[in-house]
Amino acid sequence: MGSEQVVSAKQSVQVAEQYVKDTIETMNIGRSNPEVALFIDRLREGFLGRGAQDSLRSRTFIAQLEAMVGAQQATLFGVTAQTAEAARLWRRHRVVYRVHPGLADSLLSTETTAKVPCEVLARLPHPDPFLVFPEPIPADAGPMVEPELDQLAEPPVFVGMLVTGMTEHEQICSTADPDVRNLQVALASRVHYVGRHPTHEETVVFLPLSGTYSIDELVTRLHGFGSLGQIPRENMQRASNLAISLLLYLCSDHRDAHDHRPEPGKHGKKTRRGEDPTIIDLGFDVGPALHAVGRTSDAESADTGTGAGVRAHLRRAHWHTYWTGPRQSQTPVVRWLHPILVHKDDHQGRPLVVGLPETAERT
């Protein structure tokens, strides 16, 4: 990503609220057709139900909708109804994470081949959060309902992700629900079509809460679908990599996460009790140090000039799994081992390791 500009807490909340508002509004627009509204309401009942019967009923409704409007629009209506329910779940708790760009950059450059147990993803500190990316990631938009409005006024970008849960029967639930078996991650993109106000679309991907995979394997096995259609491989892989890495970091041991503390003397608009969002700063202690490590590494490497030898190298960040508890019932704990800049200087008797401040969970 490269930028050190930090998104404000107010901007982060606005990103999350606008995505949720647009997502629910899109479903309401679809319900303006009485016949389609009937199917959407039935889909909602199925998505919110529990058990195999409700799941089968939802698939039957989608098949009927395909016969009425075609497979592409039926899929669009299905995703719209599904993500609208996820957006409503977010409104129950209104949790927003803003991410420091230094942390995001380091997570994107982390070694992606180490295998991690997906069970750790069930340990989200807050239910159904929205994570705001510190910098938008390019994305391409797919065909809309009206082809004549398909021209883009500006390039679309991924701005963050909404994380909710899904049961074994593919029904929407909270990440804190005992029946959750997968995480449903809606990669939210801001899209502006000619002749329309800017809005949001999403690509929906799923992460299992069991099994052992590397980030590379998780990115490869993700099956995205949604209104974004064909997304360039490098853009989708970058967004998916960041999404998975952020979730792993959020569920890892010793994460740098704490409640946002407004600057003294600054107050936002007054809201009714229960409406204030919970804003969590992620990586704001280690982020500046990570940026400094990256800059120092680049400067030291460039300073060699002749290429005779590298005076510094950056030891890549990587994931490490620890097993805790009795041998008969051990549980996995994942830690992110941050990048370390190692200086090799002729005037020093040993390498100097520039590390990062120790952080502990404070949420």
CSV table of C-alpha atoms in Angstrom, one decimal:
chain,number,residue,atom,x,y,z
A,1,MET,CA,0.0,0.0,0.0
A,2,GLY,CA,2.8,2.3,0.9
A,3,SER,CA,0.9,5.3,2.2
A,4,GLU,CA,1.4,6.5,5.8
A,5,GLN,CA,-1.9,8.5,5.8
A,6,VAL,CA,-4.2,7.3,8.5
A,7,VAL,CA,-7.9,7.1,8.1
A,8,SER,CA,-9.7,9.0,10.9
A,9,ALA,CA,-12.1,7.3,13.2
A,10,LYS,CA,-14.9,9.4,11.8
A,11,GLN,CA,-14.1,8.4,8.3
A,12,SER,CA,-13.9,4.8,9.2
A,13,VAL,CA,-17.4,4.8,10.7
A,14,GLN,CA,-18.7,6.7,7.6
A,15,VAL,CA,-17.3,3.9,5.4
A,16,ALA,CA,-19.0,1.2,7.3
A,17,GLU,CA,-22.3,3.0,7.7
A,18,GLN,CA,-22.5,4.0,4.0
A,19,TYR,CA,-21.8,0.4,2.9
A,20,VAL,CA,-24.5,-0.9,5.3
A,21,LYS,CA,-27.0,1.7,4.2
A,22,ASP,CA,-26.4,1.1,0.5
A,23,THR,CA,-26.6,-2.6,0.9
A,24,ILE,CA,-30.0,-2.5,2.6
A,25,GLU,CA,-31.2,0.1,0.2
A,26,THR,CA,-30.3,-2.1,-2.8
A,27,MET,CA,-32.5,-4.8,-1.4
A,28,ASN,CA,-35.4,-2.4,-0.8
A,29,ILE,CA,-35.1,-1.2,-4.5
A,30,GLY,CA,-35.3,-4.8,-5.6
A,31,ARG,CA,-38.5,-5.2,-3.5
A,32,SER,CA,-40.2,-2.5,-5.5
A,33,ASN,CA,-41.3,-5.2,-7.9
A,34,PRO,CA,-44.1,-7.0,-6.0
A,35,GLU,CA,-43.3,-10.4,-7.6
A,36,VAL,CA,-39.6,-10.1,-6.9
A,37,ALA,CA,-40.4,-8.8,-3.4
A,38,LEU,CA,-42.2,-12.1,-2.6
A,39,PHE,CA,-39.2,-14.1,-3.6
A,40,ILE,CA,-36.8,-11.9,-1.7
A,41,ASP,CA,-38.9,-12.2,1.5
A,42,ARG,CA,-38.9,-15.9,1.1
A,43,LEU,CA,-35.1,-15.9,0.6
A,44,ARG,CA,-34.7,-13.8,3.7
A,45,GLU,CA,-36.8,-16.4,5.7
A,46,GLY,CA,-34.5,-19.2,4.4
A,47,PHE,CA,-31.3,-17.3,5.1
A,48,LEU,CA,-32.4,-16.5,8.6
A,49,GLY,CA,-33.8,-19.9,9.3
A,50,ARG,CA,-32.1,-22.9,10.9
A,51,GLY,CA,-31.8,-26.4,9.6
A,52,ALA,CA,-31.7,-28.3,6.3
A,53,GLN,CA,-35.4,-27.7,5.5
A,54,ASP,CA,-35.0,-23.9,5.5
A,55,SER,CA,-31.8,-24.2,3.4
A,56,LEU,CA,-33.6,-26.4,0.8
A,57,ARG,CA,-36.5,-23.9,0.7
A,58,SER,CA,-34.1,-21.1,-0.1
A,59,ARG,CA,-32.5,-23.0,-3.0
A,60,THR,CA,-36.0,-23.8,-4.4
A,61,PHE,CA,-36.9,-20.1,-4.3
A,62,ILE,CA,-33.7,-19.2,-6.1
A,63,ALA,CA,-34.4,-21.8,-8.8
A,64,GLN,CA,-37.9,-20.3,-9.2
A,65,LEU,CA,-36.5,-16.8,-9.4
A,66,GLU,CA,-34.0,-17.9,-12.1
A,67,ALA,CA,-36.9,-19.1,-14.2
A,68,MET,CA,-38.5,-15.7,-13.8
A,69,VAL,CA,-35.6,-13.2,-14.3
A,70,GLY,CA,-32.7,-15.4,-15.4
A,71,ALA,CA,-29.7,-16.9,-13.6
A,72,GLN,CA,-27.6,-13.7,-13.4
A,73,GLN,CA,-30.2,-11.5,-11.9
A,74,ALA,CA,-31.5,-14.3,-9.6
A,75,THR,CA,-27.9,-14.6,-8.2
A,76,LEU,CA,-27.8,-10.9,-7.8
A,77,PHE,CA,-31.1,-10.8,-5.9
A,78,GLY,CA,-29.9,-13.7,-3.8
A,79,VAL,CA,-26.6,-12.1,-2.9
A,80,THR,CA,-28.5,-8.8,-2.2
A,81,ALA,CA,-30.9,-10.4,0.2
A,82,GLN,CA,-28.0,-12.3,1.9
A,83,THR,CA,-25.7,-9.3,2.3
A,84,ALA,CA,-28.6,-7.1,3.5
A,85,GLU,CA,-29.2,-9.5,6.4
A,86,ALA,CA,-25.5,-9.4,7.2
A,87,ALA,CA,-25.7,-5.6,7.2
A,88,ARG,CA,-28.6,-5.7,9.6
A,89,LEU,CA,-26.5,-7.9,11.9
A,90,TRP,CA,-23.8,-5.3,11.9
A,91,ARG,CA,-26.3,-2.7,13.1
A,92,ARG,CA,-26.9,-4.7,16.3
A,93,HIS,CA,-23.4,-4.0,17.6
A,94,ARG,CA,-21.9,-1.3,15.2
A,95,VAL,CA,-18.3,-2.5,15.6
A,96,VAL,CA,-15.7,-0.8,13.3
A,97,TYR,CA,-12.0,-1.6,13.1
A,98,ARG,CA,-9.7,1.0,11.5
A,99,VAL,CA,-6.4,-0.4,10.5
A,100,HIS,CA,-3.0,1.3,10.5
A,101,PRO,CA,-1.4,1.3,7.1
A,102,GLY,CA,1.9,0.1,8.6
A,103,LEU,CA,0.3,-3.0,9.9
A,104,ALA,CA,-1.6,-3.6,6.6
A,105,ASP,CA,1.6,-3.3,4.5
A,106,SER,CA,3.5,-5.7,6.8
A,107,LEU,CA,0.6,-8.2,6.7
A,108,LEU,CA,0.6,-8.1,2.9
A,109,SER,CA,4.3,-8.9,2.8
A,110,THR,CA,4.1,-11.7,5.4
A,111,GLU,CA,5.1,-15.2,4.4
A,112,THR,CA,2.0,-16.9,3.1
A,113,THR,CA,3.0,-20.5,3.1
A,114,ALA,CA,2.9,-21.3,6.8
A,115,LYS,CA,-0.2,-23.4,7.7
A,116,VAL,CA,-2.5,-22.2,10.4
A,117,PRO,CA,-5.5,-23.9,12.1
A,118,CYS,CA,-8.7,-22.1,11.0
A,119,GLU,CA,-10.3,-22.8,14.4
A,120,VAL,CA,-8.6,-19.6,15.6
A,121,LEU,CA,-10.9,-17.6,13.3
A,122,ALA,CA,-13.7,-18.3,15.7
A,123,ARG,CA,-12.1,-16.1,18.3
A,124,LEU,CA,-13.1,-12.7,16.9
A,125,PRO,CA,-13.0,-10.2,19.8
A,126,HIS,CA,-16.2,-8.5,18.7
A,127,PRO,CA,-19.3,-9.9,16.8
A,128,ASP,CA,-19.9,-9.1,13.2
A,129,PRO,CA,-17.3,-6.3,12.7
A,130,PHE,CA,-16.6,-4.1,9.7
A,131,LEU,CA,-12.9,-3.7,9.0
A,132,VAL,CA,-11.9,-0.6,7.0
A,133,PHE,CA,-8.9,-0.9,4.7
A,134,PRO,CA,-6.4,1.9,5.3
A,135,GLU,CA,-6.1,2.4,1.6
A,136,PRO,CA,-8.6,1.4,-1.1
A,137,ILE,CA,-7.6,-1.6,-3.3
A,138,PRO,CA,-8.6,-1.5,-7.1
A,139,ALA,CA,-11.5,-3.6,-8.1
A,140,ASP,CA,-13.5,-4.1,-11.3
A,141,ALA,CA,-17.3,-4.0,-11.4
A,142,GLY,CA,-19.5,-6.4,-13.2
A,143,PRO,CA,-22.7,-6.0,-15.1
A,144,MET,CA,-25.6,-4.3,-13.4
A,145,VAL,CA,-29.3,-5.0,-14.0
A,146,GLU,CA,-29.5,-2.2,-16.6
A,147,PRO,CA,-26.7,-2.6,-19.1
A,148,GLU,CA,-27.0,1.0,-20.3
A,149,LEU,CA,-25.9,2.2,-16.9
A,150,ASP,CA,-22.8,-0.1,-16.9
A,151,GLN,CA,-20.4,2.7,-17.7
A,152,LEU,CA,-18.2,3.6,-14.8
A,153,ALA,CA,-17.7,7.3,-13.7
A,154,GLU,CA,-14.6,6.4,-11.8
A,155,PRO,CA,-12.6,3.2,-11.0
A,156,PRO,CA,-14.2,1.0,-8.3
A,157,VAL,CA,-12.2,0.1,-5.2
A,158,PHE,CA,-12.4,-2.2,-2.3
A,159,VAL,CA,-12.8,-0.1,0.9
A,160,GLY,CA,-13.2,-2.8,3.6
A,161,MET,CA,-15.0,-5.9,4.6
A,162,LEU,CA,-18.1,-6.9,6.7
A,163,VAL,CA,-17.6,-10.2,8.6
A,164,THR,CA,-20.6,-12.3,9.7
A,165,GLY,CA,-21.2,-16.0,10.2
A,166,MET,CA,-22.8,-18.9,8.3
A,167,THR,CA,-24.2,-22.1,9.6
A,168,GLU,CA,-23.4,-25.6,8.2
A,169,HIS,CA,-26.7,-25.2,6.1
A,170,GLU,CA,-25.5,-21.8,4.6
A,171,GLN,CA,-27.7,-19.7,6.7
A,172,ILE,CA,-26.8,-16.2,8.0
A,173,CYS,CA,-25.8,-16.0,11.7
A,174,SER,CA,-23.7,-13.9,13.9
A,175,THR,CA,-20.0,-14.7,14.3
A,176,ALA,CA,-20.9,-15.2,18.0
A,177,ASP,CA,-23.6,-17.7,17.3
A,178,PRO,CA,-22.9,-21.2,18.6
A,179,ASP,CA,-24.0,-22.6,15.2
A,180,VAL,CA,-21.5,-20.7,13.2
A,181,ARG,CA,-19.3,-22.9,10.9
A,182,ASN,CA,-17.9,-20.5,8.4
A,183,LEU,CA,-17.1,-16.8,8.2
A,184,GLN,CA,-18.9,-14.9,5.5
A,185,VAL,CA,-16.7,-12.1,4.4
A,186,ALA,CA,-18.3,-9.4,2.1
A,187,LEU,CA,-15.4,-7.5,0.4
A,188,ALA,CA,-17.1,-4.1,0.1
A,189,SER,CA,-16.4,-2.0,-3.0
A,190,ARG,CA,-17.3,1.6,-3.7
A,191,VAL,CA,-18.7,1.8,-7.2
A,192,HIS,CA,-19.9,4.9,-9.2
A,193,TYR,CA,-21.9,4.3,-12.4
A,194,VAL,CA,-22.6,7.1,-14.8
A,195,GLY,CA,-26.0,8.5,-14.2
A,196,ARG,CA,-26.2,7.2,-10.6
A,197,HIS,CA,-25.0,8.3,-7.2
A,198,PRO,CA,-22.0,6.3,-5.9
A,199,THR,CA,-23.0,3.1,-4.2
A,200,HIS,CA,-21.5,-0.1,-2.9
A,201,GLU,CA,-21.3,-3.7,-4.2
A,202,GLU,CA,-19.5,-6.7,-2.8
A,203,THR,CA,-17.8,-9.9,-3.5
A,204,VAL,CA,-18.7,-12.6,-0.9
A,205,VAL,CA,-16.1,-15.2,0.1
A,206,PHE,CA,-16.2,-17.8,2.8
A,207,LEU,CA,-13.6,-18.9,5.3
A,208,PRO,CA,-13.9,-22.3,7.1
A,209,LEU,CA,-13.6,-22.4,10.9
A,210,SER,CA,-12.0,-25.8,10.8
A,211,GLY,CA,-9.1,-27.4,9.0
A,212,THR,CA,-5.4,-26.3,8.5
A,213,TYR,CA,-4.5,-24.1,5.6
A,214,SER,CA,-1.9,-21.6,4.5
A,215,ILE,CA,-3.0,-18.2,3.4
A,216,ASP,CA,-2.1,-19.2,-0.2
A,217,GLU,CA,-4.3,-22.2,0.1
A,218,LEU,CA,-7.2,-20.2,1.5
A,219,VAL,CA,-7.0,-17.6,-1.2
A,220,THR,CA,-6.9,-20.3,-3.8
A,221,ARG,CA,-9.9,-22.2,-2.5
A,222,LEU,CA,-12.1,-19.1,-1.9
A,223,HIS,CA,-15.1,-19.1,-4.2
A,224,GLY,CA,-16.2,-15.5,-4.6
A,225,PHE,CA,-19.5,-14.5,-6.0
A,226,GLY,CA,-21.6,-11.3,-6.0
A,227,SER,CA,-22.3,-8.3,-8.1
A,228,LEU,CA,-18.7,-7.6,-9.0
A,229,GLY,CA,-18.4,-10.3,-11.6
A,230,GLN,CA,-14.9,-10.9,-13.0
A,231,ILE,CA,-12.3,-9.3,-10.9
A,232,PRO,CA,-8.6,-9.2,-12.1
A,233,ARG,CA,-6.7,-12.0,-10.4
A,234,GLU,CA,-4.1,-9.7,-8.8
A,235,ASN,CA,-6.7,-7.3,-7.4
A,236,MET,CA,-8.8,-10.1,-5.9
A,237,GLN,CA,-5.8,-11.9,-4.6
A,238,ARG,CA,-4.5,-8.7,-2.9
A,239,ALA,CA,-7.9,-8.0,-1.3
A,240,SER,CA,-8.3,-11.6,-0.2
A,241,ASN,CA,-4.8,-11.8,1.2
A,242,LEU,CA,-5.3,-8.6,3.2
A,243,ALA,CA,-8.8,-9.8,4.4
A,244,ILE,CA,-7.5,-13.2,5.6
A,245,SER,CA,-4.3,-11.7,7.1
A,246,LEU,CA,-6.3,-9.1,9.0
A,247,LEU,CA,-8.7,-11.7,10.4
A,248,LEU,CA,-5.8,-13.9,11.5
A,249,TYR,CA,-4.1,-11.0,13.2
A,250,LEU,CA,-7.4,-10.0,14.9
A,251,CYS,CA,-7.7,-13.5,16.2
A,252,SER,CA,-4.1,-14.0,17.1
A,253,ASP,CA,-2.3,-13.8,20.4
A,254,HIS,CA,-0.7,-10.5,21.5
A,255,ARG,CA,-2.5,-8.5,18.8
A,256,ASP,CA,-2.2,-4.7,18.9
A,257,ALA,CA,-5.9,-3.7,19.3
A,258,HIS,CA,-7.5,-1.2,21.6
A,259,ASP,CA,-10.5,1.0,21.9
A,260,HIS,CA,-10.2,4.3,20.0
A,261,ARG,CA,-9.5,7.2,22.2
A,262,PRO,CA,-10.6,10.6,20.7
A,263,GLU,CA,-8.2,13.5,20.9
A,264,PRO,CA,-8.8,15.7,23.9
A,265,GLY,CA,-11.3,18.4,23.2
A,266,LYS,CA,-12.7,16.7,20.1
A,267,HIS,CA,-16.3,15.5,20.2
A,268,GLY,CA,-18.5,14.1,17.5
A,269,LYS,CA,-22.1,14.7,17.0
A,270,LYS,CA,-24.4,13.5,19.8
A,271,THR,CA,-26.2,10.2,19.3
A,272,ARG,CA,-28.9,8.5,21.3
A,273,ARG,CA,-27.8,5.9,23.9
A,274,GLY,CA,-26.9,2.6,22.2
A,275,GLU,CA,-26.2,4.2,18.8
A,276,ASP,CA,-22.5,5.0,19.4
A,277,PRO,CA,-20.3,2.7,17.3
A,278,THR,CA,-17.5,0.8,18.9
A,279,ILE,CA,-14.3,1.9,17.2
A,280,ILE,CA,-11.2,-0.3,17.6
A,281,ASP,CA,-7.8,0.8,16.5
A,282,LEU,CA,-5.8,-2.1,15.0
A,283,GLY,CA,-2.0,-1.8,14.8
A,284,PHE,CA,-1.7,1.8,15.9
A,285,ASP,CA,1.1,1.0,18.4
A,286,VAL,CA,3.2,-1.2,16.0
A,287,GLY,CA,2.2,0.5,12.8
A,288,PRO,CA,4.6,3.5,12.9
A,289,ALA,CA,7.4,1.2,13.9
A,290,LEU,CA,6.7,-1.1,11.0
A,291,HIS,CA,6.8,1.8,8.6
A,292,ALA,CA,10.1,2.9,10.2
A,293,VAL,CA,11.6,-0.6,9.8
A,294,GLY,CA,10.6,-0.6,6.1
A,295,ARG,CA,12.1,2.8,5.4
A,296,THR,CA,15.3,2.0,7.2
A,297,SER,CA,15.6,-1.3,5.4
A,298,ASP,CA,15.2,0.4,2.0
A,299,ALA,CA,17.7,3.1,2.9
A,300,GLU,CA,20.3,0.6,4.2
A,301,SER,CA,20.0,-1.6,1.2
A,302,ALA,CA,20.3,1.3,-1.2
A,303,ASP,CA,23.3,2.6,0.6
A,304,THR,CA,25.5,-0.3,-0.5
A,305,GLY,CA,25.9,1.4,-3.9
A,306,THR,CA,28.5,-1.0,-5.3
A,307,GLY,CA,26.5,-4.1,-4.7
A,308,ALA,CA,29.4,-5.6,-2.8
A,309,GLY,CA,27.2,-6.7,0.0
A,310,VAL,CA,23.9,-6.0,1.6
A,311,ARG,CA,24.3,-4.0,4.9
A,312,ALA,CA,20.8,-4.8,6.1
A,313,HIS,CA,18.1,-7.2,5.4
A,314,LEU,CA,14.5,-7.5,6.5
A,315,ARG,CA,13.5,-10.8,8.1
A,316,ARG,CA,10.0,-11.4,6.8
A,317,ALA,CA,7.0,-11.5,9.1
A,318,HIS,CA,5.4,-15.0,9.5
A,319,TRP,CA,2.7,-16.8,11.3
A,320,HIS,CA,3.5,-19.3,14.0
A,321,THR,CA,1.1,-21.7,15.8
A,322,TYR,CA,1.6,-22.6,19.4
A,323,TRP,CA,-0.3,-25.4,21.1
A,324,THR,CA,-1.4,-24.8,24.7
A,325,GLY,CA,-3.1,-26.8,27.4
A,326,PRO,CA,-2.9,-30.5,28.4
A,327,ARG,CA,-1.5,-32.9,25.8
A,328,GLN,CA,-4.9,-34.7,25.6
A,329,SER,CA,-6.8,-31.5,24.7
A,330,GLN,CA,-4.5,-28.9,23.3
A,331,THR,CA,-5.8,-25.8,21.6
A,332,PRO,CA,-4.0,-23.8,18.9
A,333,VAL,CA,-2.9,-20.2,19.4
A,334,VAL,CA,-1.6,-18.2,16.4
A,335,ARG,CA,0.9,-15.4,16.7
A,336,TRP,CA,2.1,-13.0,14.1
A,337,LEU,CA,5.9,-12.7,14.3
A,338,HIS,CA,6.6,-9.2,13.0
A,339,PRO,CA,9.3,-8.3,10.5
A,340,ILE,CA,12.7,-7.7,12.0
A,341,LEU,CA,15.3,-5.4,10.4
A,342,VAL,CA,18.8,-7.0,10.9
A,343,HIS,CA,21.7,-4.6,10.5
A,344,LYS,CA,25.1,-5.9,9.5
A,345,ASP,CA,27.8,-3.2,10.2
A,346,ASP,CA,31.5,-3.6,10.1
A,347,HIS,CA,31.8,-1.5,13.2
A,348,GLN,CA,29.6,-3.8,15.3
A,349,GLY,CA,30.6,-7.1,16.8
A,350,ARG,CA,27.1,-8.6,16.3
A,351,PRO,CA,24.0,-7.9,14.2
A,352,LEU,CA,21.7,-5.2,15.6
A,353,VAL,CA,18.1,-6.2,15.6
A,354,VAL,CA,15.6,-3.3,15.4
A,355,GLY,CA,12.4,-4.7,16.8
A,356,LEU,CA,9.0,-3.4,17.7
A,357,PRO,CA,7.3,-2.5,20.9
A,358,GLU,CA,5.7,-5.4,22.8
A,359,THR,CA,1.9,-5.2,22.6
A,360,ALA,CA,-0.7,-7.1,24.5
A,361,GLU,CA,-4.4,-7.6,23.9
A,362,ARG,CA,-6.3,-4.6,25.3
A,363,THR,CA,-9.8,-5.1,23.9
